[in-house]
Amino acid sequence: MNDQPKPILEMLGITKRFPGVLANDHVDLELYPGEVLALLGENGAGKSTLMNILVGLYRPDEGEIRMRGQRVEIHSPRDAAALGIGMVHQNFMLVKTMTVAENIILGLSDLPFVPDLREVSRRIRELSQRYRLQVDPDAYIWQLSVGEQQRVEILKLVYRGAEVLILDEPTAVLTPQEAQELQGVLRIMTAEGKSAIFITHKMEEVMTFSDWVRVLQQGRLTAVRKTGETSPQELARLMVGREVLFRLDRKDCVLGEKVLELHSVSALDDRGLPALREVAFDIHGGEILGIAGVAGNGQSQLAEVVTGLRRTAQGRILIRGKDLTHASPLELIRAGVSHIPADRIGMGAVGNMAVADNLAMKGYRGSPLSERGVLRPRNILEFAKRMIEAFRISTPTPNTRIKFLSGGNIQKAILAREIDACDGLMVAVYPARGLDVGATEAVRKMLLSQREQGLAVLLISEDLEELLTIADRITVLFAGQIMGIVPSAETTVEMLGLMMAGVPLADLPALGTHDPTPGSSPA
Amino acid sequence: MKQRLIEFWNSPVIDALLPVLATLAALLVGALMLLALGANPLVAYGALLDGAFGSLNSIADTLVRATPLLFVGVGICIAFRGGVTNIGGEGQLVVGALCATMVGLTFPDGPALVVVPLALLAGFLGGAVWGGIPGLLKAHFNVNEILSTVMMNQIAVQGMNFLLIGPLIDPVQLERASRIPQTARISAAFDLPRLAPTRLHLGTFLAIVMAVLVYILLWRTTLGYRIRAVGLNREAARYAGINVPRHIALSLALSGAMAGLAGAVQIFGVNFRMFTDGSATGFTGSAGFHGIVAALFGQLHPLGTIPASFFFGGLLVGANRLQRAVQVPAALIVTLNGLVVVFVVGTELWRQQRARRRVVERPSEHDEPSLTAIPPTAASLEGKA
Ligand SMILES: Nc1ncnc2c1ncn2[C@@H]1O[C@H](COP(=O)(O)OP(=O)(O)OP(=O)(O)O)[C@@H](O)[C@H]1O
Ligand SMILES: [Mg+2]
């Protein structure tokens, strides 16, 4: 009788205030069965807040939520689960020392005292087949890659019978390959009539994943579009409020002295298995060396070895000609090495310290932030205000604990601190991860300006376009080995793709004879 | 109106009052027990109040009783901020007292202005070593500091008993063959100055000064900044170039040093000699444990620990008067103290939960180190079960 489908979920006039910010300002949202809704907005626009309200982590100050037309009160994630709403947070909430199966049933309310784990495993296998979410139910979480952990999170939701899946920046941590797979998973689910809300900063994903787009700007809903009737350019404009240039100006740079040299460096991963095998390259001042590769091929270990966080098992590391192979993190910081880590909340910031204290984390050792071991609070505040302004970090006050900032703004604070402290080498690991289009543009500009100032940049990224636009040379890591080093002007996405799949540069058709100057050839 | 009330109930003001409310609740339960024993709770608690704060003398006694709690409690704050838990206050206090006593006995004719500071320093260092050993074990071998500090308590007590029966025993006791396990009295010239006619001594003032100094250390110096960073997120601290093992060991050592100072001050301000009844409590009066409660009372902040210690000291002093006034068994007093501890610790957990709810935690973040955090080993054991 009624050919108009009814929304499964509605949010009406949701308002949420935090001290000093209006995170959501009368936001409306509708979700239909079998559809994917993309939620777009700049860093700090209020996307995560809105979703946290939906799963009962926050209580809205105003507004109501309706599920299948019925008004509902959601006080906790458990209430949300009972209604069939589940969320995969950007920071996974898995117990590392437990198995997949144990994690999936953890926190289930109707669990028998002694759960039948064999039955649980069987059901997990069944579900993972149905949704193509391959994982071994008996594997321990710490053994899994980030992509696999995300599959566990999604399985956890479907195991509990979620009808509405919320994914907060799920692809930020995935390789392009894994992002493709996730898209497939969502297809199967929507075909079954489940629906999803999907937060991302990547325009291509919005265009391919979603049916509808809603754009938030500073807490307000500013646009609702059918995906088929909009374009990435329009969406970017709606988000930022101005035209965004997807183009960067890259000046020619004079190469300076050698800043970083790696001589056949090998290292082990946390499990004691080889993660880097005889890696050799060098970077000059005024140069950006990009590291490409599928995640888990030694990139994070490479960054850790260069910054002193991981022991070098073999080989030598030189900075400006000085042997710093077994130097401590502090010695490397003193040598002018900065590091934007991949894990920003776990490593890059102390969540429970103020934004200002986090910004001071590198500079606190000396004047003007401290004087003979005594902190100078006024100077720290002064410094923080300067950074907040220069890097457009959106925070209520410099004294707000950094964990209350939006994901993108935490990343901006880390960037600010590291760029300010950098004096020689910048090790940037996925620096634009989780940043909105405007901020991504800003980060790339900053890296380029570092290069123009004669600093050396080691840029680890999964985004090949990013590497091709801003790196001078690109190295591909595969299984801890260097597949080749190529000037980015002379390479293509296809070439990089082949190397990422494990084909050494020397074996590439027609291009194999290329000499990768000015870096030393891989040993 | 109702909204207002809810808001007030959720505000941090209530948080600050929670320990007081917890104490009142404990006293309420205590009142029931008193009734059951046929004592009038009003009379009993009247005596308690009078004993704690009723006169100049009783206030002085309260302050004297609070002094070791304050030292220990301030030490607990340091450990907590560094992300470790120190249950070894008793042992550290005993070791500090022994070291200070030995200095006092070794230089009986030295000038007080030299010997007393030296003895306090010895107490400080003795406690630092006793706390530092579990600290090093934690830092380098990941030995659970809760277990190791408790074990160090045992070692300290046995060491004390051995020394007081043998090498350090008062020569007079040997002559008389009564062999009471205690040292000789330190020279009266070394006694800490007192506010006559009360028993209030300079140590109380010293404890307050230490609390302020520790506050400055933790929040105004680079060392304190590092300790707090390590306590809040070890991974981030290491990344920022901080030597994490060193600061873990250091915060336990400093924590122990405060307890050691408590012991030294007890000797020079209250007891003037070391003695033992075979257990640690005989000498410490459980200050090593009560200090933990005082710190919790003070929300693990050195400045908050000052009033908290006085409050708890008053409770301990007043309880003695209560017992005499209504003639209840001594066990009831122990029970009453225990009740307060249980209620305060219990509400502390509740307070942490409230604080989390108020700021609505972002998922999977490193929250304040919690006294109740389950160590990963426990979580993994659960997983295997
Ligand atoms: N618990 C909190 N306490 C105080 N302020 C908060 C809290 N949570 C979020 N905020 C603030 O609310 C605003 C919206 O944050 P939110 O995390 O929803 O942004 P977002 O759209 O998810 O951004 P991003 O893309 O960077 O993740 C931010 O200004 C943030 O600082
Ligand atoms: Mg977010």
Short mmCIF file of C-alpha atoms in Angstrom, two decimals, chain A residues 16 18 48-49 52 57-58 89 91-93 95 97-98 102 140 308-310 329-330 333 339-341 345-353 357-358 360-362 364-365 370 373-375 377 401 403-407 410 414 417-418, chain B residues 3 216-243 246-247 355-369 376-385:
data_model
loop_
_atom_site.label_atom_id
_atom_site.label_comp_id
_atom_site.label_asym_id
_atom_site.label_seq_id
_atom_site.Cartn_x
_atom_site.Cartn_y
_atom_site.Cartn_z
CA LYS A 16 25.08 18.24 22.15
CA PHE A 18 30.60 20.26 25.48
CA SER A 48 31.91 11.11 15.92
CA THR A 49 29.89 12.90 18.58
CA ASN A 52 28.52 8.27 19.91
CA LEU A 57 28.18 6.79 24.80
CA TYR A 58 26.95 10.39 25.05
CA HIS A 89 35.24 2.86 16.58
CA ASN A 91 40.36 2.90 17.82
CA PHE A 92 39.47 -0.72 18.17
CA MET A 93 38.26 -1.99 21.48
CA VAL A 95 41.47 -7.33 24.26
CA THR A 97 45.54 -11.19 24.87
CA MET A 98 42.26 -12.92 24.05
CA GLU A 102 36.54 -14.68 23.20
CA TYR A 140 44.82 -14.16 19.31
CA GLY A 308 65.39 4.85 18.19
CA LEU A 309 62.22 3.14 19.36
CA ARG A 310 63.27 -0.23 18.01
CA PRO A 329 65.00 8.16 21.29
CA LEU A 330 66.27 11.16 23.23
CA ILE A 333 65.49 13.90 19.15
CA HIS A 339 58.48 11.73 14.27
CA ILE A 340 54.79 11.77 13.42
CA PRO A 341 53.79 8.31 14.59
CA ILE A 345 46.54 8.32 20.56
CA GLY A 346 48.66 5.44 21.78
CA MET A 347 52.02 7.02 21.06
CA GLY A 348 51.76 10.54 19.78
CA ALA A 349 49.83 12.09 22.64
CA VAL A 350 49.11 11.70 26.34
CA GLY A 351 45.32 11.73 26.28
CA ASN A 352 44.89 12.93 29.84
CA MET A 353 47.29 15.83 29.58
CA ASP A 357 51.36 20.03 27.82
CA ASN A 358 51.19 17.77 24.81
CA ALA A 360 55.37 21.01 25.03
CA MET A 361 56.32 17.33 24.96
CA LYS A 362 59.40 17.95 22.81
CA TYR A 364 59.91 21.21 27.58
CA ARG A 365 63.53 20.25 28.14
CA SER A 370 61.64 25.42 31.15
CA GLY A 373 64.48 21.93 35.32
CA VAL A 374 61.64 24.24 36.34
CA LEU A 375 58.69 24.52 33.97
CA PRO A 377 53.79 27.63 32.64
CA ARG A 401 42.75 17.52 27.87
CA LYS A 403 41.62 13.42 24.36
CA PHE A 404 38.56 15.62 24.11
CA LEU A 405 39.68 16.98 20.75
CA SER A 406 38.37 15.43 17.57
CA GLY A 407 40.59 12.82 15.94
CA ILE A 410 44.73 15.56 17.85
CA ILE A 414 51.07 16.27 16.97
CA ARG A 417 54.76 19.88 17.78
CA GLU A 418 56.86 17.74 15.48
CA GLN B 3 17.23 19.13 36.34
CA ILE B 216 55.82 21.69 43.04
CA LEU B 217 57.96 18.78 41.95
CA LEU B 218 55.10 17.07 40.16
CA TRP B 219 53.49 20.06 38.48
CA ARG B 220 56.20 22.66 38.16
CA THR B 221 59.36 20.80 37.22
CA THR B 222 60.46 18.92 34.16
CA LEU B 223 61.11 15.85 36.29
CA GLY B 224 57.53 15.86 37.54
CA TYR B 225 56.27 16.41 34.03
CA ARG B 226 58.16 13.31 32.94
CA ILE B 227 56.89 11.26 35.87
CA ARG B 228 53.29 12.22 35.05
CA ALA B 229 53.77 11.52 31.36
CA VAL B 230 55.13 8.07 32.19
CA GLY B 231 52.21 7.50 34.54
CA LEU B 232 49.62 8.45 31.96
CA ASN B 233 51.00 6.86 28.83
CA ARG B 234 54.27 4.93 28.88
CA GLU B 235 54.35 4.44 25.14
CA ALA B 236 53.96 8.16 24.45
CA ALA B 237 56.56 8.98 27.08
CA ARG B 238 59.10 6.65 25.52
CA TYR B 239 58.37 8.15 22.12
CA ALA B 240 58.98 11.63 23.53
CA GLY B 241 62.47 10.60 24.61
CA ILE B 242 61.74 9.92 28.26
CA ASN B 243 63.61 7.05 29.87
CA ARG B 246 64.24 5.08 35.06
CA HIS B 247 61.17 7.14 35.88
CA ALA B 355 34.50 11.25 36.53
CA ARG B 356 34.65 9.02 33.51
CA ARG B 357 30.94 9.32 32.90
CA ARG B 358 31.04 13.09 33.23
CA VAL B 359 33.69 13.58 30.59
CA VAL B 360 32.21 10.71 28.63
CA GLU B 361 35.25 8.88 27.74
CA ARG B 362 36.35 8.55 24.20
CA PRO B 363 36.60 4.87 23.46
CA SER B 364 39.82 2.97 24.15
CA GLU B 365 41.78 5.83 25.49
CA HIS B 366 44.43 5.86 28.12
CA ASP B 367 42.58 7.12 31.09
CA GLU B 368 44.08 8.23 34.34
CA PRO B 369 46.00 5.37 35.81
CA PRO B 376 47.16 -7.39 31.71
CA THR B 377 48.20 -10.70 33.19
CA ALA B 378 44.93 -10.97 35.04
CA ALA B 379 42.98 -10.17 31.90
CA SER B 380 44.85 -12.82 29.98
CA LEU B 381 44.24 -15.39 32.70
CA GLU B 382 40.55 -14.66 32.45
CA GLY B 383 40.79 -15.22 28.73
CA LYS B 384 42.27 -18.66 29.21
CA ALA B 385 39.63 -19.69 31.71
#
